[in-house]
Structure formats: structure tokens, C-alpha cells
Coordinates of N, CA and C and ligand atoms in Angstrom, one line a residue:
M7 N 25.0 54.8 -29.5 CA 25.6 54.3 -28.2 C 25.6 55.5 -27.2
N8 N 25.1 55.3 -26.0 CA 25.0 56.4 -25.1 C 26.3 56.5 -24.2
I9 N 27.1 57.4 -24.6 CA 28.5 57.5 -23.9 C 28.3 57.9 -22.4
G10 N 27.3 58.7 -22.1 CA 27.1 59.0 -20.7 C 26.8 57.8 -19.9
L11 N 26.0 56.9 -20.4 CA 25.6 55.7 -19.7 C 26.8 54.7 -19.6
I12 N 27.6 54.7 -20.7 CA 28.8 53.8 -20.6 C 29.8 54.3 -19.6
E13 N 29.9 55.7 -19.5 CA 30.8 56.2 -18.4 C 30.3 55.8 -17.0
K14 N 28.9 55.9 -16.9 CA 28.3 55.5 -15.6 C 28.5 54.0 -15.3
A15 N 28.4 53.2 -16.3 CA 28.6 51.7 -16.2 C 30.1 51.5 -15.8
A16 N 31.0 52.2 -16.4 CA 32.4 52.0 -16.1 C 32.7 52.4 -14.6
E17 N 32.1 53.4 -14.2 CA 32.2 53.8 -12.8 C 31.7 52.7 -11.8
V18 N 30.5 52.2 -12.1 CA 30.0 51.1 -11.3 C 30.9 49.9 -11.3
I19 N 31.5 49.6 -12.5 CA 32.4 48.4 -12.6 C 33.7 48.7 -11.8
R20 N 34.2 49.9 -11.9 CA 35.4 50.2 -11.2 C 35.3 50.1 -9.7
N21 N 34.1 50.4 -9.2 CA 33.8 50.4 -7.8 C 33.2 49.0 -7.3
A22 N 33.1 48.1 -8.2 CA 32.5 46.8 -7.9 C 33.4 46.0 -6.9
R23 N 32.7 45.3 -6.0 CA 33.5 44.4 -5.1 C 33.6 43.0 -5.8
Y24 N 32.5 42.6 -6.5 CA 32.5 41.3 -7.1 C 31.7 41.3 -8.4
L25 N 32.3 41.5 -9.5 CA 31.6 41.6 -10.8 C 31.6 40.2 -11.5
V26 N 30.4 39.8 -11.9 CA 30.2 38.6 -12.7 C 29.5 38.9 -14.0
A27 N 29.9 38.2 -15.0 CA 29.2 38.4 -16.4 C 28.3 37.2 -16.7
F28 N 27.2 37.5 -17.4 CA 26.3 36.4 -17.8 C 26.1 36.6 -19.3
T29 N 26.5 35.6 -20.1 CA 26.4 35.9 -21.6 C 25.5 34.9 -22.3
G30 N 25.0 35.4 -23.4 CA 24.2 34.6 -24.3 C 24.7 34.6 -25.7
A31 N 23.9 34.1 -26.6 CA 24.4 33.9 -28.0 C 24.8 35.2 -28.7
G32 N 24.2 36.3 -28.2 CA 24.5 37.7 -28.8 C 26.0 38.1 -28.8
I33 N 26.7 37.6 -27.7 CA 28.1 37.9 -27.7 C 28.9 37.2 -28.7
S34 N 28.4 36.1 -29.3 CA 29.2 35.4 -30.3 C 28.7 35.7 -31.7
V35 N 27.7 36.5 -31.9 CA 27.2 36.8 -33.2 C 28.3 37.4 -34.1
E36 N 29.1 38.3 -33.5 CA 30.2 38.9 -34.3 C 31.4 38.0 -34.4
S37 N 31.3 36.8 -34.0 CA 32.3 35.8 -34.4 C 31.7 34.9 -35.5
G38 N 30.6 35.3 -36.0 CA 30.0 34.6 -37.2 C 29.1 33.4 -36.7
I39 N 28.7 33.4 -35.4 CA 27.8 32.3 -35.0 C 26.4 32.9 -34.8
P40 N 25.5 32.3 -35.6 CA 24.1 32.9 -35.6 C 23.5 32.7 -34.2
P41 N 22.6 33.7 -33.8 CA 21.9 33.5 -32.5 C 20.8 32.5 -32.7
F42 N 20.0 32.2 -31.7 CA 18.9 31.3 -31.8 C 17.6 32.0 -32.2
R43 N 17.4 33.2 -31.7 CA 16.2 34.0 -32.0 C 16.5 35.3 -32.6
G44 N 15.5 35.9 -33.2 CA 15.7 37.2 -33.9 C 16.3 37.0 -35.3
E45 N 16.7 38.1 -36.0 CA 17.1 37.9 -37.4 C 18.3 36.9 -37.5
N46 N 18.2 36.1 -38.5 CA 19.2 35.1 -38.8 C 19.2 34.0 -37.7
G47 N 18.2 34.0 -36.8 CA 18.2 33.1 -35.7 C 18.0 31.6 -36.2
L48 N 18.7 30.7 -35.5 CA 18.6 29.3 -35.8 C 17.2 28.7 -35.8
W49 N 16.5 29.1 -34.7 CA 15.1 28.6 -34.5 C 14.1 29.2 -35.5
E50 N 14.6 30.3 -36.2 CA 13.7 30.8 -37.3 C 13.8 29.9 -38.5
K51 N 15.0 29.2 -38.6 CA 15.2 28.4 -39.9 C 15.0 26.9 -39.6
H52 N 15.3 26.5 -38.4 CA 15.2 25.0 -38.2 C 14.3 24.8 -37.0
H53 N 13.5 23.7 -37.0 CA 12.7 23.3 -35.9 C 13.7 22.7 -34.8
P54 N 13.6 23.1 -33.6 CA 14.6 22.7 -32.6 C 14.5 21.2 -32.2
L55 N 13.6 20.4 -32.8 CA 13.3 19.0 -32.4 C 14.6 18.2 -32.4
F56 N 15.6 18.5 -33.3 CA 16.8 17.7 -33.3 C 17.7 17.9 -32.1
M57 N 17.3 19.0 -31.3 CA 18.0 19.2 -30.0 C 17.1 18.8 -28.8
E58 N 16.1 18.0 -29.1 CA 15.3 17.5 -28.0 C 15.8 16.1 -27.6
I59 N 16.0 15.9 -26.3 CA 16.7 14.6 -25.9 C 16.0 13.3 -26.3
E60 N 14.6 13.3 -26.1 CA 14.0 12.0 -26.5 C 14.0 11.7 -28.0
H61 N 14.0 12.8 -28.8 CA 14.1 12.7 -30.2 C 15.5 12.2 -30.6
F62 N 16.5 12.7 -29.9 CA 17.9 12.3 -30.1 C 18.0 10.8 -29.9
K63 N 17.4 10.4 -28.7 CA 17.6 8.9 -28.4 C 16.9 8.1 -29.4
K64 N 15.8 8.5 -30.0 CA 15.0 7.7 -31.0 C 15.7 7.8 -32.3
K65 N 16.2 9.0 -32.7 CA 16.8 9.1 -34.1 C 18.1 9.8 -34.0
P66 N 19.1 9.1 -33.4 CA 20.5 9.7 -33.3 C 21.1 10.1 -34.6
L67 N 21.0 9.3 -35.6 CA 21.7 9.6 -36.9 C 21.0 10.9 -37.5
Q68 N 19.7 11.0 -37.5 CA 19.0 12.2 -38.1 C 19.4 13.4 -37.3
S69 N 19.4 13.2 -35.9 CA 19.8 14.4 -35.1 C 21.2 14.8 -35.3
W70 N 22.1 13.8 -35.4 CA 23.5 14.1 -35.5 C 23.8 14.9 -36.8
I71 N 23.1 14.5 -37.9 CA 23.4 15.2 -39.2 C 23.1 16.6 -39.0
K72 N 21.9 17.0 -38.4 CA 21.6 18.4 -38.1 C 22.5 19.1 -37.2
I73 N 22.9 18.3 -36.1 CA 23.8 18.9 -35.1 C 25.2 19.3 -35.7
K74 N 25.7 18.4 -36.5 CA 27.0 18.6 -37.2 C 26.9 19.8 -38.1
E75 N 25.9 19.9 -38.9 CA 25.7 21.0 -39.8 C 25.5 22.3 -39.1
T76 N 24.7 22.3 -38.0 CA 24.3 23.5 -37.3 C 25.4 24.0 -36.4
F77 N 26.1 23.1 -35.7 CA 27.0 23.5 -34.7 C 28.5 23.2 -35.1
Y78 N 28.8 21.9 -35.2 CA 30.2 21.5 -35.4 C 30.9 22.2 -36.6
D79 N 30.2 22.2 -37.7 CA 30.8 22.7 -39.0 C 31.0 24.2 -38.8
K80 N 30.3 24.9 -37.9 CA 30.5 26.3 -37.7 C 31.4 26.7 -36.6
L81 N 31.4 25.9 -35.5 CA 32.1 26.3 -34.3 C 33.6 25.9 -34.4
I82 N 33.9 24.9 -35.2 CA 35.3 24.4 -35.2 C 36.3 25.5 -35.5
D83 N 35.9 26.4 -36.4 CA 36.8 27.5 -36.9 C 36.5 28.9 -36.2
A84 N 35.5 28.9 -35.3 CA 35.1 30.2 -34.8 C 36.2 30.8 -33.8
E85 N 36.3 32.1 -33.9 CA 37.4 32.7 -33.1 C 36.7 33.7 -32.2
P86 N 37.3 34.0 -31.0 CA 36.7 35.0 -30.1 C 36.7 36.4 -30.8
N87 N 35.7 37.2 -30.5 CA 35.7 38.5 -31.1 C 36.1 39.5 -30.0
L88 N 36.1 40.8 -30.4 CA 36.6 41.8 -29.4 C 35.8 41.8 -28.1
A89 N 34.5 41.5 -28.1 CA 33.8 41.4 -26.9 C 34.3 40.4 -25.9
H90 N 34.6 39.2 -26.5 CA 35.2 38.1 -25.7 C 36.6 38.6 -25.1
K91 N 37.3 39.3 -26.0 CA 38.7 39.7 -25.6 C 38.7 40.7 -24.5
V92 N 37.7 41.6 -24.5 CA 37.6 42.6 -23.5 C 37.3 41.9 -22.1
L93 N 36.4 40.9 -22.2 CA 36.0 40.2 -20.9 C 37.3 39.5 -20.4
A94 N 38.1 39.0 -21.3 CA 39.3 38.3 -20.9 C 40.3 39.3 -20.2
K95 N 40.4 40.5 -20.8 CA 41.2 41.5 -20.2 C 40.7 42.0 -18.9
M96 N 39.4 42.0 -18.8 CA 38.7 42.4 -17.5 C 39.1 41.4 -16.4
E97 N 39.1 40.1 -16.7 CA 39.5 39.1 -15.7 C 41.0 39.3 -15.4
E98 N 41.8 39.5 -16.4 CA 43.2 39.6 -16.2 C 43.6 40.8 -15.3
R99 N 42.8 41.9 -15.5 CA 43.0 43.1 -14.7 C 42.2 43.1 -13.4
S100 N 41.6 41.9 -13.1 CA 40.9 41.7 -11.8 C 39.6 42.6 -11.7
F101 N 39.1 43.0 -12.8 CA 37.8 43.7 -12.7 C 36.7 42.6 -12.7
L102 N 36.9 41.5 -13.3 CA 35.8 40.5 -13.5 C 36.2 39.2 -12.8
E103 N 35.3 38.7 -12.0 CA 35.5 37.4 -11.2 C 35.3 36.2 -12.0
S104 N 34.1 36.2 -12.8 CA 33.8 34.9 -13.5 C 32.8 35.3 -14.6
I105 N 32.6 34.3 -15.5 CA 31.5 34.4 -16.5 C 30.6 33.2 -16.4
I106 N 29.3 33.5 -16.4 CA 28.3 32.4 -16.5 C 27.8 32.5 -17.9
T107 N 28.0 31.4 -18.7 CA 27.5 31.5 -20.1 C 26.5 30.5 -20.4
Q108 N 25.6 30.9 -21.3 CA 24.6 29.9 -21.9 C 25.2 29.3 -23.2
N109 N 26.3 29.9 -23.6 CA 26.9 29.5 -24.9 C 27.7 28.2 -24.8
I110 N 27.7 27.4 -25.9 CA 28.4 26.1 -25.9 C 29.7 26.2 -26.8
D111 N 30.0 27.5 -27.2 CA 31.0 27.6 -28.2 C 32.5 27.7 -27.7
H112 N 32.7 27.7 -26.4 CA 34.0 27.7 -25.8 C 34.8 29.0 -26.1
L113 N 34.2 30.0 -26.6 CA 34.9 31.2 -27.1 C 35.5 32.0 -25.9
H114 N 34.8 32.0 -24.7 CA 35.3 32.7 -23.6 C 36.7 32.1 -23.1
Q115 N 36.7 30.8 -23.1 CA 38.0 30.1 -22.7 C 39.0 30.4 -23.8
K116 N 38.6 30.3 -25.1 CA 39.6 30.6 -26.2 C 40.1 32.0 -26.1
A117 N 39.3 32.9 -25.5 CA 39.8 34.3 -25.4 C 40.7 34.5 -24.2
G118 N 40.7 33.5 -23.3 CA 41.6 33.6 -22.1 C 40.9 33.6 -20.8
N119 N 39.6 33.6 -20.7 CA 38.9 33.6 -19.4 C 39.1 32.2 -18.8
R120 N 39.4 32.2 -17.5 CA 39.6 30.9 -16.8 C 38.4 30.5 -16.0
Y121 N 37.7 31.5 -15.4 CA 36.5 31.1 -14.6 C 35.2 31.2 -15.4
V122 N 34.9 30.2 -16.1 CA 33.7 30.2 -17.0 C 32.8 29.0 -16.6
Y123 N 31.6 29.3 -16.3 CA 30.6 28.3 -16.0 C 29.6 28.1 -17.1
E124 N 29.6 26.9 -17.7 CA 28.9 26.7 -19.0 C 27.5 26.0 -18.6
L125 N 26.5 26.9 -18.4 CA 25.2 26.4 -18.0 C 24.6 25.4 -19.0
H126 N 24.9 25.5 -20.3 CA 24.3 24.7 -21.3 C 25.3 23.7 -21.9
G127 N 26.4 23.5 -21.2 CA 27.4 22.5 -21.6 C 28.3 23.1 -22.7
T128 N 28.9 22.1 -23.4 CA 29.9 22.5 -24.4 C 29.9 21.6 -25.6
Y129 N 30.2 22.1 -26.8 CA 30.3 21.2 -28.0 C 31.6 20.5 -28.0
R130 N 32.6 20.8 -27.0 CA 33.9 20.3 -27.1 C 34.0 18.9 -26.5
Q131 N 33.0 18.5 -25.9 CA 33.0 17.2 -25.2 C 31.9 16.3 -25.8
L132 N 32.1 15.0 -25.9 CA 31.0 14.0 -26.2 C 30.9 13.1 -25.1
V133 N 29.7 12.6 -24.8 CA 29.5 11.6 -23.7 C 28.7 10.4 -24.2
C134 N 29.1 9.2 -23.8 CA 28.4 8.0 -24.2 C 27.1 7.9 -23.5
M135 N 26.0 7.6 -24.3 CA 24.7 7.5 -23.8 C 24.5 6.2 -23.0
E136 N 25.4 5.3 -23.2 CA 25.3 4.0 -22.4 C 26.2 4.0 -21.2
C137 N 27.5 4.1 -21.4 CA 28.4 4.0 -20.2 C 28.9 5.3 -19.7
R138 N 28.5 6.4 -20.2 CA 28.8 7.7 -19.7 C 30.3 8.1 -19.9
S139 N 31.0 7.3 -20.7 CA 32.4 7.7 -21.0 C 32.4 9.0 -21.6
E140 N 33.5 9.9 -21.3 CA 33.5 11.2 -21.9 C 34.7 11.3 -22.8
Y141 N 34.5 12.1 -24.0 CA 35.6 12.2 -25.0 C 35.8 13.7 -25.3
E142 N 37.0 14.1 -25.5 CA 37.3 15.4 -26.1 C 36.9 15.3 -27.6
I143 N 36.4 16.4 -28.1 CA 35.9 16.3 -29.5 C 36.9 15.8 -30.5
S144 N 38.2 16.0 -30.2 CA 39.3 15.6 -31.1 C 39.3 14.1 -31.3
F145 N 38.7 13.3 -30.3 CA 38.6 11.9 -30.4 C 37.7 11.4 -31.5
A146 N 36.7 12.3 -31.8 CA 35.5 11.8 -32.6 C 35.8 12.1 -34.1
N147 N 35.5 11.1 -34.9 CA 35.5 11.4 -36.4 C 34.1 11.6 -36.9
L148 N 33.7 12.9 -37.0 CA 32.3 13.2 -37.3 C 32.0 13.0 -38.8
N149 N 33.0 12.3 -39.5 CA 32.6 11.9 -40.9 C 31.8 10.7 -40.9
Y150 N 31.8 10.0 -39.7 CA 31.0 8.8 -39.6 C 30.0 9.0 -38.5
L151 N 28.7 9.2 -38.8 CA 27.7 9.5 -37.8 C 26.7 8.4 -37.7
P152 N 26.2 8.2 -36.5 CA 26.5 8.9 -35.2 C 27.8 8.3 -34.7
P153 N 28.6 9.1 -34.0 CA 29.9 8.7 -33.4 C 29.6 7.7 -32.3
T154 N 30.4 6.7 -32.1 CA 30.2 5.6 -31.1 C 31.3 5.6 -30.1
C155 N 31.0 5.0 -29.0 CA 31.9 4.9 -27.9 C 33.0 3.8 -28.1
Y156 N 34.3 4.2 -27.8 CA 35.4 3.2 -28.0 C 35.2 2.1 -27.0
V157 N 34.6 2.3 -25.9 CA 34.5 1.3 -24.8 C 33.3 0.3 -25.1
C158 N 32.1 0.9 -25.3 CA 31.0 0.0 -25.3 C 30.2 0.1 -26.6
K159 N 30.7 0.9 -27.6 CA 30.0 1.0 -28.9 C 28.6 1.8 -28.7
G160 N 28.4 2.3 -27.5 CA 27.1 3.1 -27.4 C 27.2 4.4 -28.2
I161 N 26.1 5.1 -28.4 CA 26.0 6.3 -29.2 C 26.6 7.5 -28.4
L162 N 27.4 8.3 -29.0 CA 27.9 9.5 -28.3 C 27.0 10.7 -28.5
K163 N 26.8 11.5 -27.5 CA 26.0 12.7 -27.6 C 26.9 13.9 -27.3
P164 N 26.6 15.0 -28.0 CA 27.4 16.2 -27.6 C 27.1 16.6 -26.1
D165 N 28.1 17.0 -25.4 CA 27.9 17.3 -24.0 C 27.2 18.7 -23.8
M166 N 26.2 19.0 -24.7 CA 25.4 20.2 -24.6 C 24.1 19.8 -24.0
V167 N 23.5 20.8 -23.4 CA 22.2 20.5 -22.7 C 21.1 20.5 -23.8
F168 N 20.4 19.4 -24.0 CA 19.4 19.3 -25.0 C 18.1 19.8 -24.3
F169 N 17.1 20.2 -25.1 CA 15.8 20.5 -24.5 C 15.2 19.3 -23.8
N170 N 14.6 19.6 -22.6 CA 14.1 18.6 -21.6 C 15.2 17.8 -21.0
E171 N 16.4 18.4 -20.9 CA 17.5 17.8 -20.1 C 17.8 18.7 -19.0
P172 N 18.3 18.2 -17.8 CA 18.6 19.1 -16.7 C 20.0 19.8 -17.0
L173 N 20.2 21.0 -16.4 CA 21.5 21.7 -16.5 C 22.5 20.8 -15.8
P174 N 23.8 21.0 -16.2 CA 24.9 20.3 -15.4 C 24.9 20.8 -14.0
A175 N 24.9 19.9 -13.1 CA 24.8 20.3 -11.6 C 25.9 21.2 -11.2
F176 N 27.2 20.9 -11.6 CA 28.3 21.8 -11.1 C 28.1 23.2 -11.6
A177 N 27.8 23.4 -12.9 CA 27.7 24.7 -13.5 C 26.5 25.5 -12.8
Q178 N 25.4 24.7 -12.6 CA 24.2 25.4 -12.1 C 24.5 25.9 -10.6
K179 N 25.1 25.0 -9.8 CA 25.4 25.3 -8.4 C 26.4 26.5 -8.4
R180 N 27.5 26.5 -9.2 CA 28.5 27.5 -9.2 C 27.9 28.8 -9.6
A181 N 27.0 28.7 -10.6 CA 26.3 30.0 -11.2 C 25.5 30.6 -10.1
L182 N 24.8 29.8 -9.3 CA 24.0 30.4 -8.2 C 24.9 31.1 -7.2
V183 N 26.0 30.4 -6.8 CA 26.9 30.9 -5.8 C 27.4 32.3 -6.3
E184 N 27.9 32.3 -7.6 CA 28.5 33.5 -8.2 C 27.4 34.6 -8.2
A185 N 26.2 34.3 -8.6 CA 25.1 35.3 -8.8 C 24.8 35.9 -7.4
R186 N 24.9 35.1 -6.4 CA 24.5 35.6 -5.0 C 25.7 36.4 -4.4
R187 N 26.9 36.2 -4.9 CA 28.1 36.9 -4.4 C 28.2 38.3 -5.1
A188 N 27.7 38.3 -6.3 CA 27.9 39.5 -7.2 C 27.3 40.8 -6.6
D189 N 28.0 41.9 -6.6 CA 27.4 43.2 -6.3 C 27.1 44.0 -7.6
V190 N 27.8 43.5 -8.7 CA 27.5 44.0 -10.0 C 27.4 42.8 -11.0
F191 N 26.4 42.8 -11.8 CA 26.1 41.7 -12.7 C 26.0 42.2 -14.1
L192 N 26.8 41.8 -15.1 CA 26.9 42.3 -16.4 C 26.3 41.3 -17.4
I193 N 25.1 41.6 -17.9 CA 24.4 40.7 -18.8 C 24.6 41.1 -20.3
I194 N 25.1 40.1 -21.1 CA 25.5 40.5 -22.5 C 24.8 39.5 -23.5
G195 N 24.0 40.1 -24.3 CA 23.5 39.3 -25.5 C 22.6 38.1 -25.2
T196 N 21.5 38.3 -24.4 CA 20.6 37.2 -24.2 C 19.2 37.7 -24.2
T197 N 18.3 36.9 -24.8 CA 16.8 37.2 -24.8 C 16.2 37.0 -23.4
A198 N 16.9 36.2 -22.6 CA 16.4 35.8 -21.3 C 15.1 35.1 -21.4
E199 N 15.0 34.3 -22.4 CA 13.7 33.5 -22.7 C 13.8 32.1 -22.1
V200 N 15.0 31.6 -21.8 CA 15.1 30.2 -21.5 C 15.4 29.9 -20.0
L201 N 14.5 29.1 -19.4 CA 14.7 28.8 -18.0 C 15.4 27.4 -17.9
P202 N 16.1 27.1 -16.8 CA 16.2 27.9 -15.6 C 17.4 28.9 -15.8
A203 N 18.1 29.0 -16.9 CA 19.2 29.9 -17.0 C 18.8 31.3 -16.7
A204 N 17.6 31.7 -17.2 CA 17.2 33.2 -17.0 C 17.0 33.5 -15.5
E205 N 16.9 32.5 -14.7 CA 16.7 32.7 -13.2 C 18.0 33.2 -12.5
I206 N 19.1 33.0 -13.2 CA 20.4 33.4 -12.6 C 20.5 34.9 -12.4
P207 N 20.3 35.7 -13.5 CA 20.4 37.1 -13.3 C 19.4 37.6 -12.3
E208 N 18.2 37.0 -12.2 CA 17.2 37.4 -11.2 C 17.7 37.2 -9.8
E209 N 18.4 36.0 -9.7 CA 19.0 35.7 -8.3 C 20.0 36.8 -7.9
A210 N 20.8 37.2 -8.9 CA 21.8 38.3 -8.6 C 21.0 39.6 -8.1
Q211 N 20.0 39.9 -8.9 CA 19.3 41.2 -8.6 C 18.6 41.1 -7.2
K212 N 18.0 39.9 -6.9 CA 17.4 39.6 -5.6 C 18.3 39.8 -4.5
N213 N 19.6 39.5 -4.8 CA 20.7 39.6 -3.7 C 21.3 41.0 -3.7
G214 N 20.7 42.0 -4.4 CA 21.2 43.3 -4.3 C 22.2 43.8 -5.4
A215 N 22.4 42.9 -6.4 CA 23.4 43.3 -7.4 C 22.9 44.4 -8.3
K216 N 23.7 45.3 -8.7 CA 23.4 46.3 -9.7 C 23.5 45.6 -11.1
I217 N 22.5 45.7 -11.9 CA 22.5 45.0 -13.2 C 22.8 45.9 -14.4
I218 N 23.8 45.6 -15.1 CA 24.2 46.3 -16.3 C 23.9 45.4 -17.5
E219 N 23.2 45.8 -18.5 CA 22.9 44.9 -19.6 C 23.3 45.5 -21.0
I220 N 23.9 44.7 -21.8 CA 24.4 45.1 -23.1 C 23.6 44.2 -24.1
N221 N 22.9 44.9 -25.1 CA 22.1 44.2 -26.1 C 21.8 45.2 -27.2
I222 N 21.6 44.6 -28.4 CA 21.3 45.5 -29.5 C 19.8 45.9 -29.4
R223 N 19.0 45.2 -28.6 CA 17.6 45.6 -28.4 C 17.2 45.2 -27.0
P224 N 16.1 45.7 -26.4 CA 15.7 45.3 -25.1 C 15.4 43.8 -25.0
S225 N 15.6 43.2 -23.9 CA 15.3 41.8 -23.6 C 14.2 41.8 -22.5
H226 N 13.9 40.6 -22.1 CA 13.0 40.4 -21.0 C 13.5 41.1 -19.7
F227 N 14.8 41.2 -19.6 CA 15.4 41.7 -18.4 C 15.3 43.3 -18.4
T228 N 15.4 43.9 -19.6 CA 15.6 45.3 -19.7 C 14.6 46.1 -18.8
H229 N 13.3 45.7 -18.9 CA 12.3 46.5 -18.2 C 11.9 45.8 -16.9
T230 N 12.7 44.8 -16.4 CA 12.4 44.2 -15.1 C 13.5 44.4 -14.2
I231 N 14.7 43.9 -14.5 CA 15.8 43.9 -13.5 C 17.0 44.8 -13.8
T232 N 17.0 45.2 -15.1 CA 18.2 46.0 -15.5 C 18.2 47.4 -15.0
D233 N 19.4 47.8 -14.4 CA 19.6 49.2 -13.9 C 20.2 50.1 -15.0
I234 N 21.2 49.6 -15.7 CA 21.8 50.4 -16.8 C 21.8 49.6 -18.1
F235 N 21.0 50.1 -19.1 CA 20.9 49.4 -20.3 C 21.8 50.1 -21.4
L236 N 22.8 49.3 -21.9 CA 23.7 49.9 -22.8 C 23.4 49.3 -24.2
E237 N 22.7 50.1 -25.0 CA 22.2 49.6 -26.3 C 23.3 49.6 -27.3
G238 N 23.5 48.5 -28.0 CA 24.5 48.4 -29.0 C 25.1 47.1 -29.1
K239 N 26.0 46.9 -30.1 CA 26.6 45.6 -30.4 C 27.6 45.3 -29.2
A240 N 27.7 44.1 -28.8 CA 28.6 43.7 -27.7 C 30.1 44.2 -28.0
T241 N 30.6 44.0 -29.2 CA 32.0 44.4 -29.5 C 32.1 46.0 -29.3
E242 N 31.2 46.7 -29.8 CA 31.3 48.2 -29.8 C 31.2 48.7 -28.3
V243 N 30.2 48.2 -27.6 CA 29.9 48.7 -26.2 C 31.1 48.3 -25.3
L244 N 31.5 47.0 -25.5 CA 32.6 46.6 -24.6 C 33.9 47.2 -24.9
M245 N 34.2 47.5 -26.2 CA 35.4 48.3 -26.5 C 35.4 49.6 -25.9
K246 N 34.2 50.3 -25.9 CA 34.1 51.6 -25.3 C 34.3 51.5 -23.8
L247 N 33.6 50.5 -23.2 CA 33.7 50.3 -21.7 C 35.2 50.0 -21.4
G248 N 35.8 49.3 -22.2 CA 37.3 48.9 -22.0 C 38.1 50.2 -21.9
E249 N 37.8 51.1 -22.8 CA 38.5 52.4 -22.8 C 38.4 53.2 -21.5
Y250 N 37.1 53.2 -21.0 CA 36.9 53.9 -19.7 C 37.5 53.1 -18.5
L251 N 37.8 51.9 -18.7 CA 38.4 51.1 -17.6 C 39.9 51.0 -17.8
Y252 N 40.4 51.8 -18.9 CA 41.9 51.8 -19.2 C 42.5 50.4 -19.3
L253 N 41.7 49.6 -20.0 CA 42.2 48.2 -20.2 C 43.4 48.1 -21.1
Ligands
LIG323 N1 25.6 42.3 -29.6 C1 24.8 42.2 -28.5 N2 23.6 41.5 -28.4 C2 23.2 40.9 -29.6 C3 24.0 41.0 -30.8 C4 25.2 41.7 -30.7 N3 26.0 41.9 -31.8 N4 23.3 40.3 -31.7 C5 22.2 39.8 -31.2 N5 22.2 40.1 -29.9 C6 21.2 39.8 -28.9 C7 19.7 39.7 -29.4 O1 19.1 40.9 -29.3 C8 19.1 38.7 -28.4 O2 18.6 39.3 -27.2 O3 21.5 38.5 -28.4 C9 20.3 37.8 -28.0 C10 20.3 36.4 -28.6 O4 19.2 35.8 -28.1 P1 19.0 34.2 -28.3 O5 19.4 33.8 -29.7 O6 17.7 33.8 -27.7 O7 20.2 33.6 -27.4 P2 20.2 33.2 -25.9 O8 19.5 34.3 -25.1 O9 21.6 33.0 -25.5 O10 19.4 31.8 -25.9 C11 19.4 31.1 -24.6 O11 18.3 29.3 -25.8 O12 17.9 27.7 -27.5 C12 18.5 28.0 -26.2 O13 20.4 26.8 -25.5 C13 20.0 27.8 -26.3 O14 21.7 28.9 -24.9 C14 20.6 29.1 -25.7 C15 19.4 29.7 -25.0

């Protein structure tokens, strides 16, 4: 970990007018949630077909069995790690304005962040494919799959963005507004491989934001838009950053 660079990043953050964070699966790895790509990556072990919307519509039971095993059985007990907690402290101390996340694990909110925009939805909600009724996950009994709607008996789908589905309009609009307002943009734990989410940090950079990136290895952003690359685990780098911000 390059302490000189961390000190520099802390200085940039201290002087920021409007700091926004953009997070990917890497920030939750140290909460025991595997990433999608790289070692132990989900897509290295499972074909992502069960998360493709047309496949889900055709084979909801087969998809739900994989979705429950892959996400719900893991996320229900997941806790925020030190990286999530430092971001919550940064919001509390008014260093951080908002978080735009690709994660569906709700860990930023669990850590205490209030302004979180979930570009890829959330596992905490289910939505009926027929009448669009929405349910908190606590309503559903996932021992009987696929879960069905109490109103119309339609199949319930996790309110997560499946492949070939559009992003939630509210989150996408808010993310663009936040990215354009940011003068410092903190990217944590993403390969930057998935569009349109990966366009958000580029929008921030186009509008003049200084880009700080935290990752255990370079991403697509590192050699294109990143100004300060802090190599290391999210928990270790953010803990150090937190020290320099006197959190
Ligand atoms: N600390 C920081 N970064 C880490 C850590 C860690 N402890 N562990 C892994 N990383 C980094 C990896 O180097 C990689 O760049 O986190 C990133 C994880 O990449 P992905 O698994 O591709 O996750 P993400 O970029 O969020 O994927 C975007 O793809 O499949 C879709 O919807 C899914 O939201 C997801 C999207």
C-alpha cells in the first residue's frame, strides 16, 4: 500500500466540494460475498444464464433454485465490513455525499449510508412479473420456489437487474446527476466491465471530477480515467484513508 498516495488522496478528499463513491462487488468480498469475475468469481463457476431475463421467464423454477443458492443463502447473513463502515463514517462526517453502487447486497445501507443509489437493484425486494406488486423479502417463503404473488399468483422476481434488463430509471437518473455534480469520484472494487453502469464514472471524469480508485489490481478505469490508483484491499486502504481523514 502506497502511503504517499493515500495521503495525497486524503488531501483531495478533504478539499472536495462534492465527493461521490461508486462501488462494485470488490467492496463486499471481505464480507464473504464472492465477486463475479477474477478468482473465486461467480461467473467462473456458474454460467450467468440463470440471471438472464428471458431464461428466467421461461424457466422460473430452475432460475430461482440457482438464484437462492447463489444470492439469498449467502446475503441473508452478510454483514458490512470495515470498508462499508468507513464510507458510512465519511457520510456522517460530511466528507461523502452519496454512493452509487452496482451491488445488490444492501450492505451500504446496513452500514449506515442513507444516500445509496442501487444501479443493479436489490435482493431485498421481490416484484410480481404479472401485476408488478412489490414485496419486502421478509414476505417471501423461499422454501417454496418459485415464490408467487399474494394478489394475482404471478411469479415473483428478485428486484435485481437481470442481464438484458434496463437499469431502474430512478437510480440511473440520480447516478448521472451525482456523477455530474462530483468534483471528486471514489471508485471502489469494480472491473468496470458492465455497461451502462461503467459509463457513470466516465461521466464524472468528463465533467472534470478527480478520479480516485481502490482495487487489488488495475481495472479498465485505471489506465483510462483514474488519477490516483490506491492498490490494495478495500478494507485496508479505506481504514488508512480514514486515519488521514481523522474519522
Ligand atoms: N478490495 C478491493 N477490490 C477488490 C477486492 C478487495 N478485497 N476483491 C476483489 N476486488 C476487485 C477485483 O479486482 C475486481 O476489479 O473487485 C472487482 C470485482 O469485479 P466484478 O466481480 O466484475 O464486480 P463488478 O465490477 O461489481 O461487476 C459489475 O457485473 O455481473 C454483473 O451485475 C453484476 O454488478 C455486477 C456487475
